[in-house]
XYZ file of C-alpha atoms in Angstrom:
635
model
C -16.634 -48.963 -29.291
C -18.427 -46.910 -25.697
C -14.887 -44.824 -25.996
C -15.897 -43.545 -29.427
C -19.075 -42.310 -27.738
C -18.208 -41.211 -24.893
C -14.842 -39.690 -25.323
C -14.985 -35.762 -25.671
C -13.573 -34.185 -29.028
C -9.893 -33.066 -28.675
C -9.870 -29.164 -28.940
C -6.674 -27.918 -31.145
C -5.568 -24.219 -29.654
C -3.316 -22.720 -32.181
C -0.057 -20.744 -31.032
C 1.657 -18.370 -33.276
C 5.333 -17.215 -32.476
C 6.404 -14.134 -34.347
C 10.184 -13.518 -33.919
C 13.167 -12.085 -35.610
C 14.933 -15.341 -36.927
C 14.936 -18.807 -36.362
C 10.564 -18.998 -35.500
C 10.027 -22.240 -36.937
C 13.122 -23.904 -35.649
C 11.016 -22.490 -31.915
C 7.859 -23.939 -33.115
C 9.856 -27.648 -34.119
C 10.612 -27.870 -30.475
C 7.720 -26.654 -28.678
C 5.421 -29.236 -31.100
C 7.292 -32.045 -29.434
C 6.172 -33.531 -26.216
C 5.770 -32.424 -23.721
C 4.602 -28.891 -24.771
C 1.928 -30.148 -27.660
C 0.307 -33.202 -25.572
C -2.965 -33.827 -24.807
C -3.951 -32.398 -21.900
C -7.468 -32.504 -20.421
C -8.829 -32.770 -23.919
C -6.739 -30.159 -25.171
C -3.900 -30.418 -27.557
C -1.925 -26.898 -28.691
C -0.283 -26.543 -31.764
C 2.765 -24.162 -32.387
C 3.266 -22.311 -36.015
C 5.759 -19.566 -36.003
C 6.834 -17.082 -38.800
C 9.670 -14.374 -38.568
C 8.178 -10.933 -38.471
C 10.332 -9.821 -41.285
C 8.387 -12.012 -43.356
C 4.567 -11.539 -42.340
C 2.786 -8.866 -44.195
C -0.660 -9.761 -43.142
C -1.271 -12.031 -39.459
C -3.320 -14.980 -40.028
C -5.812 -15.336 -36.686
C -4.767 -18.010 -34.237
C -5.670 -18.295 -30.901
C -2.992 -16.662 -29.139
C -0.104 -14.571 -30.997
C 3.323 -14.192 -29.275
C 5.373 -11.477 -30.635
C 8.858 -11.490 -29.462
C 11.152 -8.512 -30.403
C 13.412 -6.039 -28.632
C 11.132 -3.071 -27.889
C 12.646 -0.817 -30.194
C 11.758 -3.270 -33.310
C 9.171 -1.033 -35.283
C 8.714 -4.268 -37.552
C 7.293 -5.882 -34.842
C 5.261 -2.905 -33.074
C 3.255 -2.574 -36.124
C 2.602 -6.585 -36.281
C 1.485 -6.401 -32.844
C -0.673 -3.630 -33.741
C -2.356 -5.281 -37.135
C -3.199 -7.914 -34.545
C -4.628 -6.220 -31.817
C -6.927 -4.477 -34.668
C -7.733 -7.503 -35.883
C -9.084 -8.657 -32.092
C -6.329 -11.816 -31.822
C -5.294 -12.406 -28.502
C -1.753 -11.700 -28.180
C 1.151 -10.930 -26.091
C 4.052 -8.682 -26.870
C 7.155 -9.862 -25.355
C 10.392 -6.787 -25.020
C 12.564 -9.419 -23.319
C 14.153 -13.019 -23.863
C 13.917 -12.507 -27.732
C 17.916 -13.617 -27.118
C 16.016 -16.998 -26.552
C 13.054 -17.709 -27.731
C 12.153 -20.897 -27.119
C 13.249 -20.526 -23.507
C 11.119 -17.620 -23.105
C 7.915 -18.826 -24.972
C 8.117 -22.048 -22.894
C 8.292 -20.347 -19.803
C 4.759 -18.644 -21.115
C 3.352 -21.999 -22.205
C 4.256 -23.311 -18.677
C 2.245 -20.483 -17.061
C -0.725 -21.175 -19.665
C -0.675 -24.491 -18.667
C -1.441 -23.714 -15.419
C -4.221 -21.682 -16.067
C -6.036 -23.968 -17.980
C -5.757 -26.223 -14.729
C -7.503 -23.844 -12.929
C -10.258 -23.531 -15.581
C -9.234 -19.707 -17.432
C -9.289 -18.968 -20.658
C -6.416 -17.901 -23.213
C -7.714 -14.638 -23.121
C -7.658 -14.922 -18.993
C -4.246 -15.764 -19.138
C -3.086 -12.853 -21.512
C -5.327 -10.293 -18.969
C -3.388 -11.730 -15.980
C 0.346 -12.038 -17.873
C 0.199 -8.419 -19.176
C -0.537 -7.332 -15.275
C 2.986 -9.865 -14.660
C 0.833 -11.223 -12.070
C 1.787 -15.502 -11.789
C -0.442 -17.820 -11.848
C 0.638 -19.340 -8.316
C -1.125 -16.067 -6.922
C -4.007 -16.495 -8.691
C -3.990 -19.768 -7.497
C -3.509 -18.819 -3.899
C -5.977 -16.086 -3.989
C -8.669 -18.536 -5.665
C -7.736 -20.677 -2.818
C -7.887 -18.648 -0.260
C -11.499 -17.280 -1.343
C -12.361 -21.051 -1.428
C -10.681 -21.466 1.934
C -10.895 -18.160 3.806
C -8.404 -16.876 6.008
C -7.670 -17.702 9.497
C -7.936 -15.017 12.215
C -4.474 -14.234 13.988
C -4.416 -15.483 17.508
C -3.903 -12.539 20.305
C -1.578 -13.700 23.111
C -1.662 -10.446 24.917
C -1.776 -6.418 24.485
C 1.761 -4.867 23.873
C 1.916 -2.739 27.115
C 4.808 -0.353 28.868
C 7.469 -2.528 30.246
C 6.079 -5.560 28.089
C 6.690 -4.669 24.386
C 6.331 -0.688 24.700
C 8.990 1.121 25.248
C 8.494 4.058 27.085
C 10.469 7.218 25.520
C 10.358 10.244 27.905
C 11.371 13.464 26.770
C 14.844 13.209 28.138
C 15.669 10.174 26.313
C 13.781 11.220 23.147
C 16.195 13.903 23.366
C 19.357 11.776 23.713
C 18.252 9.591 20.988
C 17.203 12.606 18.635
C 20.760 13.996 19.591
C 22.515 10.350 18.821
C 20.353 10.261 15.387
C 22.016 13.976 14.203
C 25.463 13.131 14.972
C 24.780 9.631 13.182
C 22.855 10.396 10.427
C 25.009 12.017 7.700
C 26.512 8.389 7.105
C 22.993 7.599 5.962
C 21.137 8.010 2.875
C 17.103 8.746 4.534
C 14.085 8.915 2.903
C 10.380 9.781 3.937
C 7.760 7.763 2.457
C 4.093 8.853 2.079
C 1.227 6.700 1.161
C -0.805 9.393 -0.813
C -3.183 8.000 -3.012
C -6.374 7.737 -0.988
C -9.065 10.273 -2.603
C -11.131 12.320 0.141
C -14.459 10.658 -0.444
C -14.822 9.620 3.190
C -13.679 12.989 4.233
C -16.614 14.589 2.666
C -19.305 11.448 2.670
C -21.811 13.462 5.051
C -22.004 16.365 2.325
C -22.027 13.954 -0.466
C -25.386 12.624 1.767
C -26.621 16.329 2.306
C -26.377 17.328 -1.323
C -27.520 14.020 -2.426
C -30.600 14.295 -0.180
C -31.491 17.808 0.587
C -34.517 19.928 -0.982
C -34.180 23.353 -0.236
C -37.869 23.881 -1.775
C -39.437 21.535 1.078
C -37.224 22.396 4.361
C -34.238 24.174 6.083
C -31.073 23.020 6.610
C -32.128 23.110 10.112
C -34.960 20.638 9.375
C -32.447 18.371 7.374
C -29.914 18.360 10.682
C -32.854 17.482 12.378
C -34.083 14.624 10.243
C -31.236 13.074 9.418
C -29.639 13.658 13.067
C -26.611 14.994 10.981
C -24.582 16.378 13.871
C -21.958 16.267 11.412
C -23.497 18.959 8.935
C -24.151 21.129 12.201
C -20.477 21.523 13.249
C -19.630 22.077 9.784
C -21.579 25.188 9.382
C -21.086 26.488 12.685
C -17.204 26.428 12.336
C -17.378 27.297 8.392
C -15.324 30.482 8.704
C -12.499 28.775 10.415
C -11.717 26.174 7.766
C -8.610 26.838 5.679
C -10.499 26.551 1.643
C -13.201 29.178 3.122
C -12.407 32.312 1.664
C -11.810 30.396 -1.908
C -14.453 28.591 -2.167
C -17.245 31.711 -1.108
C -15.850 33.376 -3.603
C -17.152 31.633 -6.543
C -20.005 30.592 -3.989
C -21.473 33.961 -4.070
C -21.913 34.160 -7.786
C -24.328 31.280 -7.787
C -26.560 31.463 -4.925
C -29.855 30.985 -5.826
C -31.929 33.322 -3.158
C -35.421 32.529 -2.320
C -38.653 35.080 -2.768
C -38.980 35.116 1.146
C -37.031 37.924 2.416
C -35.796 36.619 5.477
C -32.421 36.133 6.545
C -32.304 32.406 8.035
C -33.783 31.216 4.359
C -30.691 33.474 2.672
C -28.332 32.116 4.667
C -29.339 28.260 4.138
C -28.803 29.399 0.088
C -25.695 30.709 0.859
C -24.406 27.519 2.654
C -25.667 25.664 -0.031
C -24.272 27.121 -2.410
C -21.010 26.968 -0.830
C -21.149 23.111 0.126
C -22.299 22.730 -3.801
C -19.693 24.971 -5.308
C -17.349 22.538 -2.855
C -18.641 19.280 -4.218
C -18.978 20.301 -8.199
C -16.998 18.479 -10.522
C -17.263 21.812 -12.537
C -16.161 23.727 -9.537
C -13.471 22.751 -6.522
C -14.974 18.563 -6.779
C -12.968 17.916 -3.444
C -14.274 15.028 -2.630
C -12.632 13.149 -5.228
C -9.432 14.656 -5.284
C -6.431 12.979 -2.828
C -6.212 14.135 0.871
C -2.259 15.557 -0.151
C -3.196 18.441 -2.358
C -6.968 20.297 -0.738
C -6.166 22.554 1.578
C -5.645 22.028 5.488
C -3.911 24.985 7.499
C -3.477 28.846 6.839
C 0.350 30.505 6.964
C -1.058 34.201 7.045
C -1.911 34.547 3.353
C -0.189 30.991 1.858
C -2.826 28.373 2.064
C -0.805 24.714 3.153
C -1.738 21.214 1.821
C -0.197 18.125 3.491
C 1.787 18.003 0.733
C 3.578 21.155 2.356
C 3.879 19.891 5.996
C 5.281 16.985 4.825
C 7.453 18.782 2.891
C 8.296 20.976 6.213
C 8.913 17.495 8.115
C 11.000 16.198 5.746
C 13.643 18.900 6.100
C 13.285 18.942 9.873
C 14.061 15.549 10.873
C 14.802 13.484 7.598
C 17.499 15.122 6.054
C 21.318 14.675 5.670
C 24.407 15.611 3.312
C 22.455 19.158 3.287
C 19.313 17.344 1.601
C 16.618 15.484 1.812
C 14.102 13.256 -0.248
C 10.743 12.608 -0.398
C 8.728 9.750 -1.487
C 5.137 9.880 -2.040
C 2.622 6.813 -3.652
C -0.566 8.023 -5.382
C -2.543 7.115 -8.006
C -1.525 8.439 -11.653
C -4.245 10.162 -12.481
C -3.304 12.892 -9.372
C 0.223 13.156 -10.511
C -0.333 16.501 -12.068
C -2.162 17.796 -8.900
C 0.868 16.726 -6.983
C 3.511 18.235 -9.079
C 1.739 21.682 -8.722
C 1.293 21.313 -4.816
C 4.860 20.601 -4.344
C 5.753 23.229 -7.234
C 4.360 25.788 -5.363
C 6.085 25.771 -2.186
C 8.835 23.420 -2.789
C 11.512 26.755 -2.602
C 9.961 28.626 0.024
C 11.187 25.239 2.484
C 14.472 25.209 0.859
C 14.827 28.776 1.372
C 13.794 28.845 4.875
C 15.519 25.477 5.887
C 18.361 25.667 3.772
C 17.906 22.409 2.682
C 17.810 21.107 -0.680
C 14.544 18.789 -1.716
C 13.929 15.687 -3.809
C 10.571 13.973 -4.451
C 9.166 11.160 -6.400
C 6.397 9.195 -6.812
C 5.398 5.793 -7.587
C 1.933 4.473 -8.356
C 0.410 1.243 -6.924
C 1.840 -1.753 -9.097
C -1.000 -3.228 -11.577
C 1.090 -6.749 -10.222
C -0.171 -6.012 -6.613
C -3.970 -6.301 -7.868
C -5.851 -8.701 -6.914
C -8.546 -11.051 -8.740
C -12.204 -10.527 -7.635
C -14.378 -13.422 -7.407
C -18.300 -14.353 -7.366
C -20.273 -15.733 -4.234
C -19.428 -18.917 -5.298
C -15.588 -18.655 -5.602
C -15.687 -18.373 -9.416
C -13.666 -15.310 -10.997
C -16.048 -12.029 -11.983
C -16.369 -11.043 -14.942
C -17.254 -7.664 -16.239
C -19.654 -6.919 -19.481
C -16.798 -7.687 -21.871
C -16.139 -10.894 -20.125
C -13.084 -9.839 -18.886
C -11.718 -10.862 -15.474
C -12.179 -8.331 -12.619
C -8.878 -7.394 -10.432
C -9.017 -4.655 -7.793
C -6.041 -2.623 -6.452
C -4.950 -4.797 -3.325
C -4.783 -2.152 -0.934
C -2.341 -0.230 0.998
C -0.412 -3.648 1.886
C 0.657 -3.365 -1.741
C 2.745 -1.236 -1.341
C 5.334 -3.053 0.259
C 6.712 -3.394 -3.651
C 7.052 0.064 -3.729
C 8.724 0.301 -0.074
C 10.905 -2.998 -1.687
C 12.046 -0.438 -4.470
C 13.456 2.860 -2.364
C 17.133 3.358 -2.603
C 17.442 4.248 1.103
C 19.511 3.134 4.313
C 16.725 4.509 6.642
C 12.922 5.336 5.739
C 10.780 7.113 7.561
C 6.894 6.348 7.391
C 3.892 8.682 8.250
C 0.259 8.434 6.363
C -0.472 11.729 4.530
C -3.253 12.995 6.191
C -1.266 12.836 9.115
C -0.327 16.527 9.933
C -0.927 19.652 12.415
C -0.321 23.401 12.169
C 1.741 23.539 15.087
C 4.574 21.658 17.499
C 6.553 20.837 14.666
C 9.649 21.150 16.728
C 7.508 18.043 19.055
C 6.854 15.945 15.856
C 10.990 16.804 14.800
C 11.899 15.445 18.032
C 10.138 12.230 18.560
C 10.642 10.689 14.916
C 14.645 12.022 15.267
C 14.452 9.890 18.881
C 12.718 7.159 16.625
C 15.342 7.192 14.173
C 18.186 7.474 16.758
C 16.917 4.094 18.378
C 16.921 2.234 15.004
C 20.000 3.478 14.296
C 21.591 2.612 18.369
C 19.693 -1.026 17.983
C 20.681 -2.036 14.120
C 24.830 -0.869 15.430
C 24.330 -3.580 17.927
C 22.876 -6.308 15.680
C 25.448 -5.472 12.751
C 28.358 -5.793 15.238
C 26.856 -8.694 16.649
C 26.410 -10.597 12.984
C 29.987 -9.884 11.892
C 30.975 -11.758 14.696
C 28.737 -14.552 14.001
C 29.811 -14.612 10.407
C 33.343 -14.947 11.786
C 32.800 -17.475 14.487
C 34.492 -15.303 16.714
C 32.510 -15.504 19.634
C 32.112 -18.257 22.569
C 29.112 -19.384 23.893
C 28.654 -17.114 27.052
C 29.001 -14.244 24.393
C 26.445 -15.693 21.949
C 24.223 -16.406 25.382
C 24.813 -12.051 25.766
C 23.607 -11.990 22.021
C 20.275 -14.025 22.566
C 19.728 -12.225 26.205
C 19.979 -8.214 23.849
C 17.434 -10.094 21.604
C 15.161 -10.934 23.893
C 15.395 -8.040 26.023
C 15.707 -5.224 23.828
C 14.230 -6.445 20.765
C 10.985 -8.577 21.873
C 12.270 -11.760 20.343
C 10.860 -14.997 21.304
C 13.600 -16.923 21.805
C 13.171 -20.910 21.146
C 12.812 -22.757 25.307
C 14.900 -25.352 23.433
C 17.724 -22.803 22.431
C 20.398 -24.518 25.412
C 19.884 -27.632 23.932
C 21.355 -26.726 20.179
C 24.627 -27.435 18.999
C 27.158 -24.432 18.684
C 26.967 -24.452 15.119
C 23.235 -24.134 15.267
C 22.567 -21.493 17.941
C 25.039 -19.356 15.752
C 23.175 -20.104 12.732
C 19.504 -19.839 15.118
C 20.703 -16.100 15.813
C 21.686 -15.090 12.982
C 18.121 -16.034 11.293
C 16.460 -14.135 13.987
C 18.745 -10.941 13.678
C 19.511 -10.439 9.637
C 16.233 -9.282 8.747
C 14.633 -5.589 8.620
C 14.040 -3.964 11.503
C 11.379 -1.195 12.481
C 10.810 1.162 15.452
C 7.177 1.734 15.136
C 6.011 5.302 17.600
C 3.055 4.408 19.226
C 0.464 6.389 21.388
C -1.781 5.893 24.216
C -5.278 4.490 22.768
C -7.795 7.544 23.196
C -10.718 5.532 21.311
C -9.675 6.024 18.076
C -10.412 3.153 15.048
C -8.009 0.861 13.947
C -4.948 -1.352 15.364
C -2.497 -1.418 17.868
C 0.057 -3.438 19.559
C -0.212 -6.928 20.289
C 1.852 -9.966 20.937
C 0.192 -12.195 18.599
C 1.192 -16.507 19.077
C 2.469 -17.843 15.787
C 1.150 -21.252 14.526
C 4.241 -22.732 16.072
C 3.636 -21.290 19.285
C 6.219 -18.481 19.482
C 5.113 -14.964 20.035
C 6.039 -11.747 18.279
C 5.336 -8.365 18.145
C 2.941 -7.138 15.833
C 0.345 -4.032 14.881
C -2.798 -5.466 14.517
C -6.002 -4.198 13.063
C -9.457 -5.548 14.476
C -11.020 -7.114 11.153
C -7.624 -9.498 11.586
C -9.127 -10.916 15.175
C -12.179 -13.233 15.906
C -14.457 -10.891 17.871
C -17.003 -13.371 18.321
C -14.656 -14.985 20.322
C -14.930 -13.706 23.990
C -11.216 -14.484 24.677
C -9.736 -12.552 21.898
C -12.708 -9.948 22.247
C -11.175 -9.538 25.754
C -7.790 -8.837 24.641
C -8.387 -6.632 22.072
C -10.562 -4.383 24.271
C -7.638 -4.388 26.849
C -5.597 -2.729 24.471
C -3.374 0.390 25.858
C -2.254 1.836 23.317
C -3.108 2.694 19.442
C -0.945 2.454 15.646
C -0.724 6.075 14.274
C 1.869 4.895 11.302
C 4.761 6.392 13.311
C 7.527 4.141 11.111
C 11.188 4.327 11.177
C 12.800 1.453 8.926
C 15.981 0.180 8.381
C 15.731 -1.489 4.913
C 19.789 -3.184 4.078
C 21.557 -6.014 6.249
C 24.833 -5.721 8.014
C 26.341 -6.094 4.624
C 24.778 -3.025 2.969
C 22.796 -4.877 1.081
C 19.073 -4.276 0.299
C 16.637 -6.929 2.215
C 13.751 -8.617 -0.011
C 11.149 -7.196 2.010
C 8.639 -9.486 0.330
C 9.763 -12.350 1.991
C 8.783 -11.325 5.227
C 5.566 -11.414 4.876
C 2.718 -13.172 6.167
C 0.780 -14.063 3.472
C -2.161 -15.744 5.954
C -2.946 -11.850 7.066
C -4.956 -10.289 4.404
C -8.167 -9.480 4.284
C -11.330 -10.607 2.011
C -13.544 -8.054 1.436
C -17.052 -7.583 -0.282
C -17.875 -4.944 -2.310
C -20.741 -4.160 -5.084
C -19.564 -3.757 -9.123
C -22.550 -3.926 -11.776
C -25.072 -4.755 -9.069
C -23.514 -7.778 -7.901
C -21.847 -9.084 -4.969
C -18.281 -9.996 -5.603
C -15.282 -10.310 -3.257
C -11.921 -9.253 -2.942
C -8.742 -9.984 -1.493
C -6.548 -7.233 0.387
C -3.124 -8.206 0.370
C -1.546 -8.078 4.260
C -1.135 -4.200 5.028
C 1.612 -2.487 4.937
C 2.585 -2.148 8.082
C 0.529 -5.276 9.163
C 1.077 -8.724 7.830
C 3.706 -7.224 4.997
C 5.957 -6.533 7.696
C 5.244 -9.629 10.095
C 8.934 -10.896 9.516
C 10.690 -7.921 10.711
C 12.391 -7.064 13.911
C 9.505 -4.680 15.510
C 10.308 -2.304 18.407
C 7.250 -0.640 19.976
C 8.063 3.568 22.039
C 4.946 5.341 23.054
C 5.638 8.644 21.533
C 2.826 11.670 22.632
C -0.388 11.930 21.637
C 0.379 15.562 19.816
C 2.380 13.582 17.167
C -0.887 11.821 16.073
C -3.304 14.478 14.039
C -5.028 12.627 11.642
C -8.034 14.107 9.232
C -10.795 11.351 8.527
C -13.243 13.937 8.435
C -12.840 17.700 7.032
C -14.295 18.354 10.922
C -11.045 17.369 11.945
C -9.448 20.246 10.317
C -11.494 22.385 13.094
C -9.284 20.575 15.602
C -6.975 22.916 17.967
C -4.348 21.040 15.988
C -5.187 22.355 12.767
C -5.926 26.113 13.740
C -3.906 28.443 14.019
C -3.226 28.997 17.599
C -4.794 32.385 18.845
């Protein structure tokens, strides 16, 4: 009799399968256990109807409609539901099988519901083809947190740096061109960042500045903007200059006073305004690639250009050469103009023939945002809040290149000049992978055939350890033949990366470290400082003892000894991300960053560490940077 009273009400959630033929046979099976049991107070029933037969959808609490994309039938179901606000999902594949696929999608439901979403949770998550295992691991590691990364030491010349002078950058540039025809290369470019940062001090001086109650001079002088200061005083020299007074001029607003300080504080207003405008140039929210960096006499150059100009100067073979660069879609048109614009005056001057795509960041690489309390956000519409899961996300598109050998260098990464230099040193990059992955092909062949005796496969494990930083296992002597064969192959079939590295002049972000697994082994690895306990003195230590810095100097080798192409998602280390805390509709919320790219989603790969020079590394955080001697042209 207490059951009756005490037991909660069994909630019925009603399923409806639209397919082609053969629905309710679909719904027969999926009504049977174990698909329509009572679960947690919850019971779902299936109905199905074949969408040749349904005029007019009756509401249910999730639709499925599964049809070959191409099935207008079915397109204009989907659609009378969607206007009719039923949840639904519209499924292009598996309509060969339905019940196989739609129990597949009740098996992911399922597991939603065990961590407390809702239907229309589940359809927000499956349309992003996100699984519910990582919203399970994310919601655990908010729960949880993530441990920091042990340091064991710094990565330092002779002990995990290589050092490459110029004589044997030269032999291994030389080695790369007499190599590199066999190979199909690739330069990739992360390009989607906007140029907010770059221009955040005049976003604060236009935000904040009253020319009616003091100078510019004043506002330096208040706001200790040194950063305004060098701006103005090196205005002339910057590359969008002559572009941007132009329209500047028409809309200065002059004071009464006569006096030339006051009309030249309008004028640089005017020109930092007409800069900023949304109805103007708005550069501060377009992506570093396309705004202009260097002058060429009268052609004005955007990364996209020098990048472009590298491509054809080191990454090329077969007479061509191809360019990869990831931004977000809403740029692409920008893009396509930048590279439309000077894409034939490199072939013509190289000789070289270019191709480019692009790729946007996967909506699957998103992650789910979560409350102070660990509970998934949720916006005004009471929809769950994911966030793009930053540049470590783009391993998947990395994953997706058709290429032997890619090359790696962040977009803003440029100069005006020494491109012979920066030719040079990523050549002798790309000669090294290329000398180092010979080796470890030969060597697997011969471990695939068995064709080697133990003194040999002792030469094998002595290369690794030497040449490629591996931390070979103190109990290694003690294995069996059959398992020191099948130990070093393991260690050696997996990508492999010769990262350029430079000395560490104070600049922000990682380096080189040998970092202590949680077995105890060591490896290799660029680390950035929000991955490291700095409260704790020891690791403090090491990380301030730190020699050298990561300029995303990346050569990669991306197929095994086979040919094939490596999963580079399973060599990651998914214990490296990052939670971060950001502010959306006035609240606090956090967010996970997936391991970065060249971080944690690479932690499984062979790494090989060269100090290259510092005159490779010319990045531009700030638009002052384009008033570097790097970015001038030289007088």
């Amino acid at each position: 009799m207490e059951d009756n009273f005490t037991r909660q009400k069994t909630a019925t959630l009603n399923i409806t399968i639209y397919a082609e033929f053969d629905s309710k046979h679909t719904a027969g099976l999926l009504n049977k256990e174990p698909f329509a049991e009572e679960k947690n107070n919850r019971r779902l029933n299936f109905k199905a109807k074949d969408i040749g037969l349904v005029s007019m959808p009756k509401q249910s609490d999730m639709a499925i409609v599964i049809a070959p994309e191409e099935n207008k039938e079915a397109n204009i179901l989907a659609e009378k539901l969607r206007v009719n606000s039923n949840p639904r999902l519209r499924i292009i594949d598996g309509y060969d099988n339905v019940f196989e696929k739609v129990s597949s999608i009740i098996e992911e439901l399922e597991k939603a519901f065990e961590m407390g979403l809702t239907i229309t949770d589940f359809i927000q998550i499956y349309k992003r083809n996100i699984s519910q295992e990582k919203i399970g691991s994310q919601l655990s590691i908010f729960k949880n947190g993530i441990d920091k990364i042990t340091l064991e030491r710094p990565a330092t010349p002779g002990d995990g740096i290589f050092m490459l002078t110029k004589e044997m950058a030269e032999d291994c540039a030389s080695y790369f061109d007499t190599k590199k025809e066999s190979y199909k290369l690739k330069k990739f470019v992360p390009a989607s960042g906007a140029a907010t940062r770059m221009f955040k001090f005049l976003h604060d001086f236009i935000s904040d500045y009253d020319p009616k109650k003091e100078t510019i001079n004043g506002y330096i002088n208040r706001k200790k903007d040194n950063s305004l200061q060098v701006f103005l005083l090196g205005l002339e020299k910057f590359p969008f200059y002559k572009e941007i007074a132009a329209v500047s001029e028409k809309h200065v607003v002059y004071p009464t006073a006569d006096d030339e300080n006051v009309r030249e504080d309008a004028r640089n207003y005017s020109f930092i305004k007409t800069m900023m405008s949304e109805e103007f140039f708005d550069y501060a929210n377009k992506p570093k690639g396309i705004l202009p960096f260097h002058c060429y006499g009268n052609l004005t150059a955007t990364p996209v250009y020098e990048h472009l100009r590298e491509s054809v100067a080191y990454a090329s073979s077969q007479g061509q050469t191809h360019v990869h660069f990831t931004i977000s879609e809403n740029h692409l048109n920008g893009f396509l103009d930048s590279i439309n614009e000077v894409r034939s005056l490199v072939e013509e001057e190289s000789g070289i023939k270019i191709s480019f795509n692009f790729t946007y960041q996967h909506k699957e690489t998103d992650t789910l945002a979560v409350d102070m309390d660990n509970k998934p956000f949720r916006d005004e519409k009471g929809n769950l809040l994911f966030r793009p899961g930053g540049h470590g996300a783009l391993i998947e598109n990395l994953n997706r290149l058709d290429a032997d050998i890619v090359f790696v260098k962040n977009i803003d990464n440029v100069r005006h000049t020494k491109m012979e230099t920066i030719a040079l040193y990523k050549k002798a990059l790309g000669g090294m992978l290329v000398d180092l992955q010979g080796k470890i092909f030969n060597y697997l062949r011969h471990i695939e055939n068995r064709d080697l005796s133990e003194d040999e496969l002792d030469e094998i494990v002595e290369f690794a350890a030497n040449k490629l930083s591996l931390d070979i296992s103190p109990d290694f002597d003690k294995f069996t033949l059959e398992n020191k064969f099948l130990y070093v192959k393991e260690s050696l079939d997996r990508p492999i990366r010769v990262c350029g590295m430079v000395k560490n002049e104070g600049e922000p972000g990682g380096g080189p470290f040998w970092v202590k697994g949680k077995r105890g082994r060591v490896s290799l690895q660029i680390v950035e400082s929000s991955q490291i306990d700095l409260d704790n003195k020891i690791q403090s230590h090491i990380f301030s003892q730190s020699t050298h810095f990561n300029p995303v100097d990346l050569v990669c080798g991306l197929k095994d000894y086979k040919g094939n192409k490596f999963d580079l998602t399973q060599y990651i280390d998914p214990n490296t991300g990052f939670i971060v805390y950001k502010n959306r509709m006035g609240k606090d919320v956090k967010s996970y960053e997936l391991p970065g790219l060249w971080n944690g989603a690479m932690a499984g790969w062979i790494t090989v560490f060269a100090e290259v020079p510092l005159k490779t590394f010319n990045p531009v955080k700030t638009v002052n940077d384009l008033l570097k001697a790097a970015h001038q042209k030289p007088v």
